[in-house]
Short mmCIF file of C-alpha atoms in Angstrom, two decimals:
data_model
loop_
_atom_site.label_atom_id
_atom_site.label_comp_id
_atom_site.label_asym_id
_atom_site.label_seq_id
_atom_site.Cartn_x
_atom_site.Cartn_y
_atom_site.Cartn_z
CA SER S 50 166.80 108.01 55.09
CA ARG S 51 163.07 108.56 54.66
CA GLU S 52 163.57 112.33 54.81
CA ALA S 53 165.67 112.23 51.62
CA PHE S 54 162.64 111.18 49.56
CA THR S 55 160.11 113.57 48.01
CA PRO S 56 156.86 112.84 46.14
CA GLY S 57 157.43 112.05 42.47
CA PRO S 58 155.13 112.70 39.50
CA PHE S 59 153.02 109.63 40.40
CA GLY S 60 152.65 110.63 44.05
CA LEU S 61 155.18 108.04 45.19
CA PRO S 62 158.51 108.80 46.89
CA ARG S 63 161.74 109.11 44.94
CA THR S 64 165.24 110.43 45.55
CA THR S 65 168.52 111.09 43.77
CA LEU S 66 171.67 109.53 45.19
CA THR S 67 175.07 111.01 44.37
CA LEU S 68 178.36 109.38 45.33
CA THR S 69 181.58 111.29 44.76
CA ALA S 70 184.91 109.70 43.90
CA THR S 71 186.23 110.84 47.28
CA GLU S 72 183.41 109.06 49.09
CA MET S 73 183.91 105.83 47.16
CA LEU S 74 187.66 105.89 47.78
CA SER S 75 187.05 106.44 51.48
CA LYS S 76 184.73 103.41 51.69
CA VAL S 77 187.47 101.10 50.40
CA ASN S 78 190.35 102.86 52.17
CA LEU S 79 192.17 103.87 48.99
CA THR S 80 193.87 107.04 47.81
CA PRO S 81 193.61 108.43 44.25
CA ASP S 82 197.13 107.30 43.35
CA ALA S 83 196.02 103.68 43.87
CA LEU S 84 193.54 103.91 41.00
CA PHE S 85 194.20 102.76 37.45
CA GLY S 86 192.11 102.93 34.32
CA GLY S 87 189.92 99.86 34.07
CA ASP S 88 189.28 99.66 37.82
CA THR S 89 185.60 99.46 38.72
CA PHE S 90 183.66 100.61 41.78
CA ARG S 91 180.64 98.42 42.52
CA THR S 92 177.80 99.93 44.53
CA ARG S 93 174.90 97.94 45.97
CA LEU S 94 171.79 99.66 47.32
CA ALA S 95 169.14 98.31 49.69
CA LEU S 96 165.55 99.54 49.91
CA ASN S 97 164.21 99.29 53.47
CA LEU S 98 160.41 99.47 53.61
CA THR S 99 158.46 100.51 56.70
CA ASP S 100 156.94 97.03 57.01
CA GLY S 101 160.40 95.52 57.55
CA ARG S 102 160.98 94.16 54.07
CA VAL S 103 164.36 94.81 52.44
CA PHE S 104 164.99 94.67 48.71
CA SER S 105 168.42 94.61 47.08
CA SER S 106 170.22 93.12 44.08
CA ASP S 107 170.20 89.64 45.60
CA ASN S 108 166.45 89.33 46.21
CA ALA S 109 164.60 91.87 44.05
CA GLY S 110 162.57 90.11 41.36
CA GLY S 111 161.11 91.55 38.19
CA ILE S 112 158.08 92.93 40.02
CA ILE S 113 160.46 95.33 41.78
CA THR S 114 163.20 95.98 39.23
CA GLY S 115 160.69 96.29 36.41
CA GLY S 116 157.93 98.09 38.30
CA PHE S 117 157.66 101.47 39.96
CA PHE S 118 160.91 101.11 41.89
CA SER S 119 162.79 100.31 38.65
CA PRO S 120 166.37 100.17 40.00
CA PRO S 121 168.83 97.31 39.48
CA PHE S 122 170.11 98.01 43.04
CA ALA S 123 173.66 97.30 41.81
CA TYR S 124 175.78 99.74 39.82
CA SER S 125 179.27 99.58 38.28
CA THR S 126 181.31 102.77 37.94
CA PRO S 127 184.44 102.33 35.79
CA VAL S 128 187.60 104.39 36.12
CA VAL S 129 188.48 105.75 32.67
CA CYS S 130 191.34 107.72 31.14
CA ASN S 131 190.42 110.75 29.06
CA LEU S 132 191.36 110.86 25.38
CA ASP S 133 191.83 114.09 23.45
CA GLU S 134 189.00 114.53 20.97
CA THR S 135 191.51 115.40 18.24
CA ALA S 136 193.47 112.16 18.73
CA PHE S 137 192.94 109.04 16.63
CA VAL S 138 190.53 110.70 14.19
CA GLY S 139 190.78 111.35 10.46
CA ASP S 140 191.99 109.24 7.54
CA TYR S 141 194.06 106.09 8.15
CA LEU S 142 195.54 103.40 5.92
CA LEU S 143 194.12 100.04 7.04
CA GLU S 144 196.40 97.00 6.70
CA GLU S 145 195.81 93.44 7.92
CA ILE S 146 199.03 92.00 9.35
CA THR S 147 197.78 88.57 10.46
CA PRO S 148 196.91 85.71 8.08
CA TYR S 149 193.60 86.09 6.31
CA VAL S 150 190.50 84.28 7.57
CA ASP S 151 188.91 83.25 4.25
CA GLY S 152 190.13 86.48 2.71
CA PRO S 153 190.58 89.86 4.38
CA THR S 154 188.25 90.71 7.24
CA PHE S 155 188.08 94.42 6.34
CA ASP S 156 189.15 96.56 3.36
CA ASP S 157 192.83 95.62 3.55
CA GLY S 158 194.92 98.40 1.98
CA GLY S 159 192.01 100.84 1.93
CA ILE S 160 191.66 104.27 3.53
CA VAL S 161 189.14 104.58 6.37
CA THR S 162 188.01 107.64 8.30
CA LEU S 163 188.09 107.36 12.09
CA GLU S 164 185.38 109.25 13.96
CA ILE S 165 184.47 109.76 17.62
CA GLY S 166 181.86 107.27 18.80
CA ASP S 167 179.31 107.38 21.60
CA THR S 168 181.94 108.42 24.18
CA ASP S 169 185.16 110.44 23.97
CA THR S 170 187.20 107.23 24.27
CA GLU S 171 185.40 105.35 21.48
CA ARG S 172 186.38 105.48 17.81
CA PHE S 173 184.84 103.80 14.77
CA PHE S 174 185.27 103.51 11.03
CA LEU S 175 183.15 102.17 8.19
CA THR S 176 184.35 99.19 6.18
CA PRO S 177 182.90 96.18 4.39
CA ASN S 178 183.16 92.93 6.36
CA TYR S 179 184.79 90.17 4.31
CA PRO S 180 184.91 92.27 1.12
CA ASN S 181 185.54 89.17 -1.03
CA TYR S 182 181.90 88.30 -0.35
CA CYS S 183 180.10 91.47 0.79
CA SER S 184 180.40 95.15 -0.12
CA THR S 185 177.96 96.86 2.26
CA LEU S 186 179.72 99.13 4.76
CA ASN S 187 179.50 98.32 8.46
CA ASP S 188 180.82 100.30 11.42
CA PHE S 189 183.64 98.78 13.48
CA ARG S 190 184.07 100.20 16.99
CA PHE S 191 186.91 100.13 19.51
CA LEU S 192 187.66 101.71 22.90
CA PHE S 193 190.83 103.38 24.17
CA VAL S 194 191.05 102.18 27.76
CA CYS S 195 194.09 103.54 29.59
CA GLY S 196 196.81 102.19 27.33
CA GLU S 197 194.87 99.32 25.75
CA ILE S 198 192.57 99.24 22.73
CA ILE S 199 189.57 97.08 23.59
CA ILE S 200 187.23 95.72 20.93
CA PRO S 201 183.68 95.39 22.27
CA THR S 202 181.53 92.51 21.05
CA GLN S 203 179.81 93.57 17.84
CA GLU S 204 178.16 92.18 14.73
CA SER S 205 179.36 91.43 11.23
CA ASN S 206 177.05 92.17 8.31
CA CYS S 207 178.67 89.38 6.28
CA ALA S 208 178.48 85.97 7.98
CA CYS S 209 177.32 82.40 7.55
CA GLY S 210 174.54 82.84 10.11
CA SER S 211 173.11 85.87 11.90
CA GLY S 212 176.47 87.62 12.30
CA ALA S 213 175.60 88.63 15.87
CA ASP S 214 178.50 88.88 18.35
CA PHE S 215 180.91 88.11 15.51
CA PHE S 216 183.86 90.30 16.54
CA GLY S 217 185.02 90.58 20.15
CA PRO S 218 187.90 91.35 22.52
CA SER S 219 191.20 89.49 22.36
CA GLU S 220 192.94 88.14 25.46
CA ASN S 221 195.96 90.25 24.48
CA PRO S 222 194.69 93.62 23.25
CA ALA S 223 196.93 96.06 21.41
CA ASN S 224 198.47 99.00 23.28
CA TYR S 225 198.51 102.68 22.33
CA ASP S 226 200.31 105.92 23.16
CA ALA S 227 197.83 108.74 23.79
CA ALA S 228 200.47 111.26 22.68
CA ASP S 229 201.14 109.58 19.32
CA ASP S 230 198.28 108.67 16.98
CA SER S 231 200.42 108.31 13.84
CA VAL S 232 200.44 104.49 13.88
CA PHE S 233 198.55 102.03 16.06
CA PHE S 234 197.15 98.51 15.96
CA ILE S 235 193.81 96.88 16.77
CA THR S 236 193.68 93.21 17.76
CA PHE S 237 190.41 91.34 18.11
CA LEU S 238 188.83 87.91 18.10
CA ASN S 239 187.32 87.07 14.72
CA ASP S 240 184.19 84.87 14.49
CA THR S 241 183.85 84.53 18.26
CA LEU S 242 180.95 82.03 18.09
CA SER S 243 182.39 79.87 15.27
CA ASP S 244 179.64 81.06 12.95
CA CYS S 245 181.72 80.31 9.84
CA ALA S 246 184.99 78.93 11.22
CA PRO S 247 186.86 78.52 14.52
CA PRO S 248 187.69 81.83 16.24
CA ALA S 249 190.93 83.47 15.14
CA VAL S 250 192.91 86.47 16.39
CA THR S 251 193.11 89.24 13.79
CA THR S 252 195.32 92.35 13.89
CA TYR S 253 195.14 95.46 11.74
CA LYS S 254 197.68 98.27 11.47
CA LEU S 255 196.35 101.82 11.06
CA THR S 256 198.65 104.53 9.71
CA LYS S 257 197.57 108.16 9.69
CA GLN S 258 197.45 109.83 6.28
#
C-alpha cells in the first residue's frame, strides 16, 4: 500500500518488503514437510502508480528496471540444505576415474585443499586445468545441494579459445552424505561449448587425507 512507502535519500518513495517462509508456504497451500532442497519459490511484484499504470516483470523495460525503481519485479528464493562448515574442507587426494580428455583435466593424483566458497554450501580448490599444457592454478567450484554435488558453469584458464563457460553441470550429478566427508565424487560436463572437443562427462574422486 502507499502508506508502506517512506521518502528515500533522493526524495522519492521506497519500501522494504519481507516475506517469511510461513507466508510463502501459505500462498501455495503447502506445509514445511512438503519442501525439499532445490525447490524454488518465485515471487512477482507489481508497481501500481496513481495514474493507473502498472509495472511488473512482464512489461517493465530498461527505463524502469534500470532507473530509479531498479527492481527486476521477479525474485527466486531457493530452498537449501545447510552444510557444516567443518565438512568437506581440508586436504584431499584428487583422482580422475573417467577416461582422459586429451590428458587429465586437473592435477590427477595430486593433493588439493578444499575451502569454503562464497556460501556455506560452496567448496573450491585450486588446480591447473589440463596440466599437460598449462600450469597456472585456477579455482574449481562446486555446490552441495541437498544430497547432490552441482558444478556451476565456470571457466577454464587453459582452452583452445576464451575458456569461458568451459565446465558445467552434468545431467547426473554425484551424490554425497553430509555426515561422511571421507570420500566423495564430483561429476561435471567438460568443454560444454565444444571449445576444443565435443563435451564429455568427467568424474573425479576425492579422498580425505
